[in-house]
Structure formats: C-alpha cells, structure tokens
Amino acid sequence: MGDVTPRFGNMKALLGLVAGAGASYGIYKLISFKRNKKNATGENLGVKGSQQSEVKIQPGSLLARVSGLDVICPRPADTASGDIIHQSPDNLEPQHLKMLLSCLQTSNNPSDRCRILLTLGNSAAFTVNQNLIREFEGIHIIAGFLSDPAPEVRVQTLNALNNLCMNIQNQEQIKVYVPQVLELIEMSPVNSDLQLGALRLLTNLSVTDKHQHLLKESVTLLLSLLVVSNEALQVQTLKVLVNLSSNPDMMDDIVQAQGLSKHRAA
C-alpha cells in the first residue's frame, strides 16, 4: 500500500505535464517531415520485395504449425534424413530454434522473413525458448532485422524482441538496440504498426528502473506522440511515461523536457 500513494502522485504529476504537451507538436512534426521521406523509400523497397513469387509448402510444417501460416524455409541437403517434428511453441526442440534462426539469416523473401520472425516471436512467449534463443545468439540475429527494408519485417522483429524482453537476462542484450528503436519511432508514419511495436518493446524494457535512463533523451518525443497520435498509440505512450514517472530520478527529466519544449515553441 505504501508504494501506491507515491506512484499515484507521480501519475498526477505526469498527467499535468501531458496537458501542456502541445508545445512538442511542432518539434515532432519537423522530425517526421524530414525523415518520413527516407522511410517511404524503405517501404517502397519492402513492397517491391514482397511481390516476388513465393514457394508453397505442404500444410503441417514446423513454421505453419507454430505460426499458423504456410511458409517455406529451405533446408540444407544434409538434413534430408530427418524431417522437422511438428511441435507446439512451448515444446520446440533446440534444433528447431537453430534451424529457424538459420533460415531467417538466409531467406531472401520478406514474406518468409515475416513468418519466421512470427514463429520465433510465438516461441519466445515461453521462458525455456527465451533462454535458448539468447544462447544461440538469436537476439542479435533477430535485432539485425530492425533495419530491414520491408516495414512488415521490422514490425515482426519488434514483436519478437518484445517477447524476448520479458526475460531479464535478455534485456541486457536488447538494451543496446534502444537508440535504433527510438529512431524507428521518429522515422515511421504516425500511428503506424512500427510505432506501436516499438512502444510496446520500450514499455517492457522500462518496467524496472534498470534501463529507464536509456529513455531520458526521448521524453520530448513521447510527449509529442500524445498530441499527434491516435488512442491506441496514446495509451501505449502513456504506459512508457508512467513507467518512467515511477522513478523519482526520471521526473526531473520529464519536467525539463516539457519546459524545453515550451521554450522552443515560443
């Protein structure tokens, strides 16, 4: 009960700051205007890539069983002696995860990459798989697709990292990608799935105060999103800000960011 009162007070203070967040609008729009052109180019590349022909596989493959989508994942000839066992996400064998990560690295089709990432994300809902993916260097492999030309691949990458982020040990590796995740928020169209996926990841990463300092420079951006975004994005943004406001050391950064925004707007 003793923890509830200070958190409620922090929430009230945060909501008071949100009321004046309109001053951040011009800053955010300026960032978006300059960078959306660059993002649009990346999206065009993704659309072009997704138009490539896809190879269909028989129903019931590992990826189709886990993700619910039919996908193709070429396998080396030397694995022909053993087919992939059909498993549910909570019962995948280590070799299955290794194969998925290998397929992800070698796939040239954005649609296939999306489905593999979806499968890995589903499997990462379970602690045993979270640990295995980390041990197989899978976090860095997956995070490498944060810069994929196809926006739908970047969305699935964020979703997979979001599930992996539920593991404290995994957070130590994921935290290094925070600047890249924040850049995705800045560069992506407002109210896009990319922004929502990035905010969900930041929400999980900021639940404890261990990594909250990584978001100090992003408070102005978060306040701006409350002005220009839709309800779904506003709710997710508030979750991040509430996490930050629970840390007394972060409240000063929130206040200063708000004051700086008003000064620049004037």
Tab-separated table of C-alpha atoms in Angstrom:
chain	number	residue	atom	x	y	z
A	1	MET	CA	0.000	0.000	0.000
A	2	GLY	CA	2.936	2.268	0.739
A	3	ASP	CA	4.057	2.057	-2.893
A	4	VAL	CA	0.646	3.025	-4.285
A	5	THR	CA	0.483	6.593	-2.929
A	6	PRO	CA	3.821	7.805	-4.400
A	7	ARG	CA	3.008	6.152	-7.743
A	8	PHE	CA	-0.418	7.839	-7.769
A	9	GLY	CA	1.251	11.156	-7.052
A	10	ASN	CA	3.694	10.603	-9.890
A	11	MET	CA	0.817	9.731	-12.208
A	12	LYS	CA	-0.970	13.001	-11.324
A	13	ALA	CA	2.218	14.947	-11.977
A	14	LEU	CA	2.671	13.200	-15.305
A	15	LEU	CA	-0.889	13.945	-16.398
A	16	GLY	CA	-0.317	17.588	-15.526
A	17	LEU	CA	2.670	17.647	-17.850
A	18	VAL	CA	0.718	15.915	-20.585
A	19	ALA	CA	-1.779	18.767	-20.565
A	20	GLY	CA	0.905	21.087	-21.921
A	21	ALA	CA	2.435	18.632	-24.368
A	22	GLY	CA	1.076	20.533	-27.355
A	23	ALA	CA	4.253	22.582	-27.478
A	24	SER	CA	6.088	19.443	-28.584
A	25	TYR	CA	3.910	19.061	-31.674
A	26	GLY	CA	5.983	21.318	-33.917
A	27	ILE	CA	9.211	19.587	-32.978
A	28	TYR	CA	7.787	16.151	-33.644
A	29	LYS	CA	6.257	17.145	-36.987
A	30	LEU	CA	9.570	18.627	-38.073
A	31	ILE	CA	11.334	15.363	-37.287
A	32	SER	CA	8.667	13.324	-39.051
A	33	PHE	CA	8.633	15.559	-42.153
A	34	LYS	CA	12.362	15.223	-42.662
A	35	ARG	CA	12.565	11.520	-42.017
A	36	ASN	CA	9.336	10.120	-43.429
A	37	LYS	CA	10.761	10.584	-46.947
A	38	LYS	CA	13.583	8.265	-46.053
A	39	ASN	CA	11.160	5.776	-44.508
A	40	ALA	CA	8.927	5.940	-47.573
A	41	THR	CA	11.844	4.817	-49.709
A	42	GLY	CA	12.375	1.832	-47.403
A	43	GLU	CA	8.698	0.936	-47.618
A	44	ASN	CA	8.789	1.010	-51.396
A	45	LEU	CA	11.656	-1.418	-51.319
A	46	GLY	CA	9.660	-3.667	-48.997
A	47	VAL	CA	6.649	-3.633	-51.325
A	48	LYS	CA	8.799	-4.488	-54.290
A	49	GLY	CA	10.406	-7.363	-52.419
A	50	SER	CA	7.078	-8.734	-51.245
A	51	GLN	CA	5.916	-9.040	-54.836
A	52	GLN	CA	8.421	-11.784	-55.502
A	53	SER	CA	6.966	-15.208	-56.146
A	54	GLU	CA	6.550	-17.416	-53.093
A	55	VAL	CA	7.062	-21.168	-52.888
A	56	LYS	CA	4.233	-23.064	-51.202
A	57	ILE	CA	4.824	-25.971	-48.881
A	58	GLN	CA	2.637	-28.762	-47.628
A	59	PRO	CA	0.424	-27.958	-44.627
A	60	GLY	CA	1.714	-29.065	-41.242
A	61	SER	CA	5.321	-27.904	-41.433
A	62	LEU	CA	7.035	-26.640	-38.305
A	63	LEU	CA	6.589	-22.983	-39.208
A	64	ALA	CA	2.996	-23.437	-40.335
A	65	ARG	CA	2.157	-25.349	-37.153
A	66	VAL	CA	3.662	-22.790	-34.800
A	67	SER	CA	2.742	-19.528	-36.511
A	68	GLY	CA	-0.432	-20.613	-38.224
A	69	LEU	CA	0.934	-19.539	-41.609
A	70	ASP	CA	2.224	-21.610	-44.528
A	71	VAL	CA	5.852	-20.742	-45.125
A	72	ILE	CA	8.861	-22.087	-46.951
A	73	CYS	CA	12.251	-22.437	-45.304
A	74	PRO	CA	14.923	-24.126	-47.447
A	75	ARG	CA	16.928	-26.723	-45.595
A	76	PRO	CA	20.466	-27.910	-46.301
A	77	ALA	CA	20.710	-31.179	-48.189
A	78	ASP	CA	22.437	-32.867	-45.284
A	79	THR	CA	19.301	-32.555	-43.130
A	80	ALA	CA	17.179	-34.570	-45.521
A	81	SER	CA	17.456	-37.643	-43.298
A	82	GLY	CA	15.316	-36.085	-40.620
A	83	ASP	CA	12.167	-34.067	-41.121
A	84	ILE	CA	11.255	-31.285	-38.723
A	85	ILE	CA	8.999	-32.604	-35.989
A	86	HIS	CA	5.640	-30.864	-35.664
A	87	GLN	CA	5.607	-29.186	-32.289
A	88	SER	CA	3.647	-26.533	-30.412
A	89	PRO	CA	5.552	-23.336	-29.458
A	90	ASP	CA	6.109	-24.473	-25.859
A	91	ASN	CA	7.628	-27.794	-26.923
A	92	LEU	CA	10.131	-26.874	-29.619
A	93	GLU	CA	13.438	-28.717	-29.640
A	94	PRO	CA	16.679	-26.692	-29.566
A	95	GLN	CA	17.500	-27.838	-33.104
A	96	HIS	CA	14.203	-26.359	-34.310
A	97	LEU	CA	15.129	-22.939	-32.989
A	98	LYS	CA	18.581	-23.214	-34.523
A	99	MET	CA	17.035	-24.060	-37.870
A	100	LEU	CA	14.611	-21.152	-37.650
A	101	LEU	CA	17.446	-18.728	-36.932
A	102	SER	CA	19.456	-20.157	-39.801
A	103	CYS	CA	16.505	-19.841	-42.165
A	104	LEU	CA	15.978	-16.256	-41.058
A	105	GLN	CA	19.536	-15.340	-41.977
A	106	THR	CA	19.386	-16.958	-45.408
A	107	SER	CA	15.864	-16.001	-46.500
A	108	ASN	CA	15.604	-13.587	-49.431
A	109	ASN	CA	11.829	-13.209	-49.313
A	110	PRO	CA	10.305	-10.552	-46.988
A	111	SER	CA	7.157	-12.638	-46.576
A	112	ASP	CA	9.188	-15.638	-45.413
A	113	ARG	CA	11.203	-13.475	-43.020
A	114	CYS	CA	7.963	-12.173	-41.515
A	115	ARG	CA	6.657	-15.675	-40.940
A	116	ILE	CA	9.901	-16.944	-39.446
A	117	LEU	CA	10.038	-13.952	-37.113
A	118	LEU	CA	6.409	-14.564	-36.166
A	119	THR	CA	7.271	-18.163	-35.324
A	120	LEU	CA	10.260	-17.121	-33.235
A	121	GLY	CA	8.138	-14.485	-31.516
A	122	ASN	CA	5.467	-17.038	-30.649
A	123	SER	CA	8.049	-19.455	-29.308
A	124	ALA	CA	9.631	-16.651	-27.238
A	125	ALA	CA	6.465	-16.473	-25.156
A	126	PHE	CA	7.974	-19.347	-23.149
A	127	THR	CA	10.938	-18.950	-20.806
A	128	VAL	CA	12.800	-22.032	-21.999
A	129	ASN	CA	12.789	-20.727	-25.572
A	130	GLN	CA	13.733	-17.218	-24.453
A	131	ASN	CA	16.867	-18.679	-22.895
A	132	LEU	CA	17.657	-20.925	-25.854
A	133	ILE	CA	17.324	-18.102	-28.376
A	134	ARG	CA	19.709	-15.985	-26.301
A	135	GLU	CA	22.209	-18.844	-26.014
A	136	PHE	CA	22.098	-19.333	-29.786
A	137	GLU	CA	22.913	-15.612	-30.327
A	138	GLY	CA	19.402	-15.310	-31.665
A	139	ILE	CA	18.696	-11.911	-30.117
A	140	HIS	CA	21.378	-10.238	-32.219
A	141	ILE	CA	20.285	-12.160	-35.301
A	142	ILE	CA	16.676	-11.052	-34.841
A	143	ALA	CA	17.574	-7.459	-33.939
A	144	GLY	CA	19.554	-7.228	-37.159
A	145	PHE	CA	16.233	-7.022	-38.996
A	146	LEU	CA	15.280	-3.752	-37.290
A	147	SER	CA	16.819	-2.138	-40.363
A	148	ASP	CA	15.165	-4.441	-42.900
A	149	PRO	CA	13.858	-2.540	-45.953
A	150	ALA	CA	10.390	-4.067	-45.555
A	151	PRO	CA	8.318	-2.348	-42.829
A	152	GLU	CA	6.335	-5.533	-42.149
A	153	VAL	CA	9.602	-7.342	-41.336
A	154	ARG	CA	10.579	-4.586	-38.913
A	155	VAL	CA	7.187	-4.910	-37.200
A	156	GLN	CA	7.623	-8.651	-36.682
A	157	THR	CA	11.172	-8.040	-35.460
A	158	LEU	CA	9.874	-5.652	-32.797
A	159	ASN	CA	7.190	-8.141	-31.771
A	160	ALA	CA	9.730	-10.950	-31.387
A	161	LEU	CA	12.068	-8.729	-29.351
A	162	ASN	CA	9.108	-7.686	-27.218
A	163	ASN	CA	8.507	-11.274	-26.118
A	164	LEU	CA	12.205	-11.899	-25.643
A	165	CYS	CA	12.347	-8.771	-23.486
A	166	MET	CA	10.221	-10.477	-20.827
A	167	ASN	CA	13.443	-12.211	-19.772
A	168	ILE	CA	15.754	-10.152	-17.513
A	169	GLN	CA	18.911	-11.660	-18.989
A	170	ASN	CA	17.677	-10.943	-22.497
A	171	GLN	CA	17.110	-7.301	-21.613
A	172	GLU	CA	20.853	-6.885	-21.156
A	173	GLN	CA	21.328	-7.674	-24.839
A	174	ILE	CA	18.205	-5.916	-26.125
A	175	LYS	CA	19.001	-2.616	-24.375
A	176	VAL	CA	21.781	-1.838	-26.859
A	177	TYR	CA	19.125	-1.506	-29.568
A	178	VAL	CA	17.140	1.200	-27.754
A	179	PRO	CA	18.568	4.046	-29.914
A	180	GLN	CA	17.562	2.141	-33.041
A	181	VAL	CA	14.066	1.511	-31.657
A	182	LEU	CA	13.658	5.205	-30.837
A	183	GLU	CA	14.808	6.096	-34.345
A	184	LEU	CA	12.114	3.810	-35.741
A	185	ILE	CA	9.520	5.755	-33.755
A	186	GLU	CA	10.823	9.048	-35.154
A	187	MET	CA	11.095	7.886	-38.755
A	188	SER	CA	7.879	5.893	-39.014
A	189	PRO	CA	4.500	7.338	-40.027
A	190	VAL	CA	2.357	8.449	-37.102
A	191	ASN	CA	0.004	5.726	-35.817
A	192	SER	CA	1.840	3.025	-37.762
A	193	ASP	CA	2.307	-0.534	-36.546
A	194	LEU	CA	6.008	0.214	-36.370
A	195	GLN	CA	5.484	2.936	-33.788
A	196	LEU	CA	3.119	0.750	-31.779
A	197	GLY	CA	5.505	-2.215	-31.807
A	198	ALA	CA	8.431	-0.029	-30.768
A	199	LEU	CA	6.468	1.480	-27.872
A	200	ARG	CA	5.421	-1.959	-26.653
A	201	LEU	CA	9.058	-3.009	-26.556
A	202	LEU	CA	10.032	0.154	-24.659
A	203	THR	CA	7.186	-0.466	-22.210
A	204	ASN	CA	8.539	-3.878	-21.239
A	205	LEU	CA	12.108	-2.619	-21.125
A	206	SER	CA	11.170	0.247	-18.791
A	207	VAL	CA	9.135	-1.765	-16.273
A	208	THR	CA	12.066	-1.648	-13.835
A	209	ASP	CA	14.368	1.301	-13.252
A	210	LYS	CA	17.427	-0.574	-14.520
A	211	HIS	CA	17.149	0.635	-18.113
A	212	GLN	CA	14.912	3.691	-17.766
A	213	HIS	CA	17.865	6.066	-18.074
A	214	LEU	CA	18.188	4.982	-21.700
A	215	LEU	CA	14.963	6.882	-22.435
A	216	LYS	CA	15.960	10.206	-20.889
A	217	GLU	CA	16.550	11.885	-24.224
A	218	SER	CA	13.267	10.592	-25.660
A	219	VAL	CA	10.814	12.196	-23.223
A	220	THR	CA	10.063	15.099	-25.584
A	221	LEU	CA	9.279	12.643	-28.376
A	222	LEU	CA	6.973	10.657	-26.098
A	223	LEU	CA	5.115	13.782	-25.006
A	224	SER	CA	4.723	14.793	-28.644
A	225	LEU	CA	3.166	11.445	-29.508
A	226	LEU	CA	0.393	12.160	-27.014
A	227	VAL	CA	-0.630	15.108	-29.188
A	228	VAL	CA	-0.373	13.710	-32.703
A	229	SER	CA	-1.272	10.030	-32.293
A	230	ASN	CA	-4.481	8.028	-32.074
A	231	GLU	CA	-5.900	6.489	-28.905
A	232	ALA	CA	-4.085	3.161	-29.195
A	233	LEU	CA	-0.720	4.862	-29.549
A	234	GLN	CA	-1.506	7.360	-26.795
A	235	VAL	CA	-2.278	4.522	-24.374
A	236	GLN	CA	0.982	2.751	-25.197
A	237	THR	CA	2.935	6.004	-24.903
A	238	LEU	CA	1.380	6.681	-21.511
A	239	LYS	CA	2.449	3.229	-20.332
A	240	VAL	CA	6.055	4.119	-21.071
A	241	LEU	CA	5.742	7.531	-19.407
A	242	VAL	CA	4.056	6.045	-16.338
A	243	ASN	CA	6.938	3.572	-16.008
A	244	LEU	CA	9.403	6.442	-16.197
A	245	SER	CA	7.431	8.597	-13.767
A	246	SER	CA	7.621	5.870	-11.116
A	247	ASN	CA	11.345	6.613	-10.905
A	248	PRO	CA	11.993	9.826	-8.910
A	249	ASP	CA	15.229	10.352	-10.821
A	250	MET	CA	13.318	10.442	-14.107
A	251	MET	CA	10.723	13.009	-13.018
A	252	ASP	CA	13.259	15.826	-13.388
A	253	ASP	CA	13.937	14.745	-16.953
A	254	ILE	CA	10.211	14.724	-17.721
A	255	VAL	CA	9.780	18.228	-16.281
A	256	GLN	CA	12.854	19.590	-18.063
A	257	ALA	CA	11.764	18.086	-21.368
A	258	GLN	CA	8.389	19.767	-21.053
A	259	GLY	CA	9.975	23.109	-20.181
A	260	LEU	CA	12.411	22.835	-23.092
A	261	SER	CA	9.566	22.111	-25.497
A	262	LYS	CA	7.655	25.215	-24.385
A	263	HIS	CA	10.788	27.364	-24.694
A	264	ARG	CA	11.488	26.196	-28.246
A	265	ALA	CA	7.873	26.639	-29.270
A	266	ALA	CA	7.924	30.230	-28.014
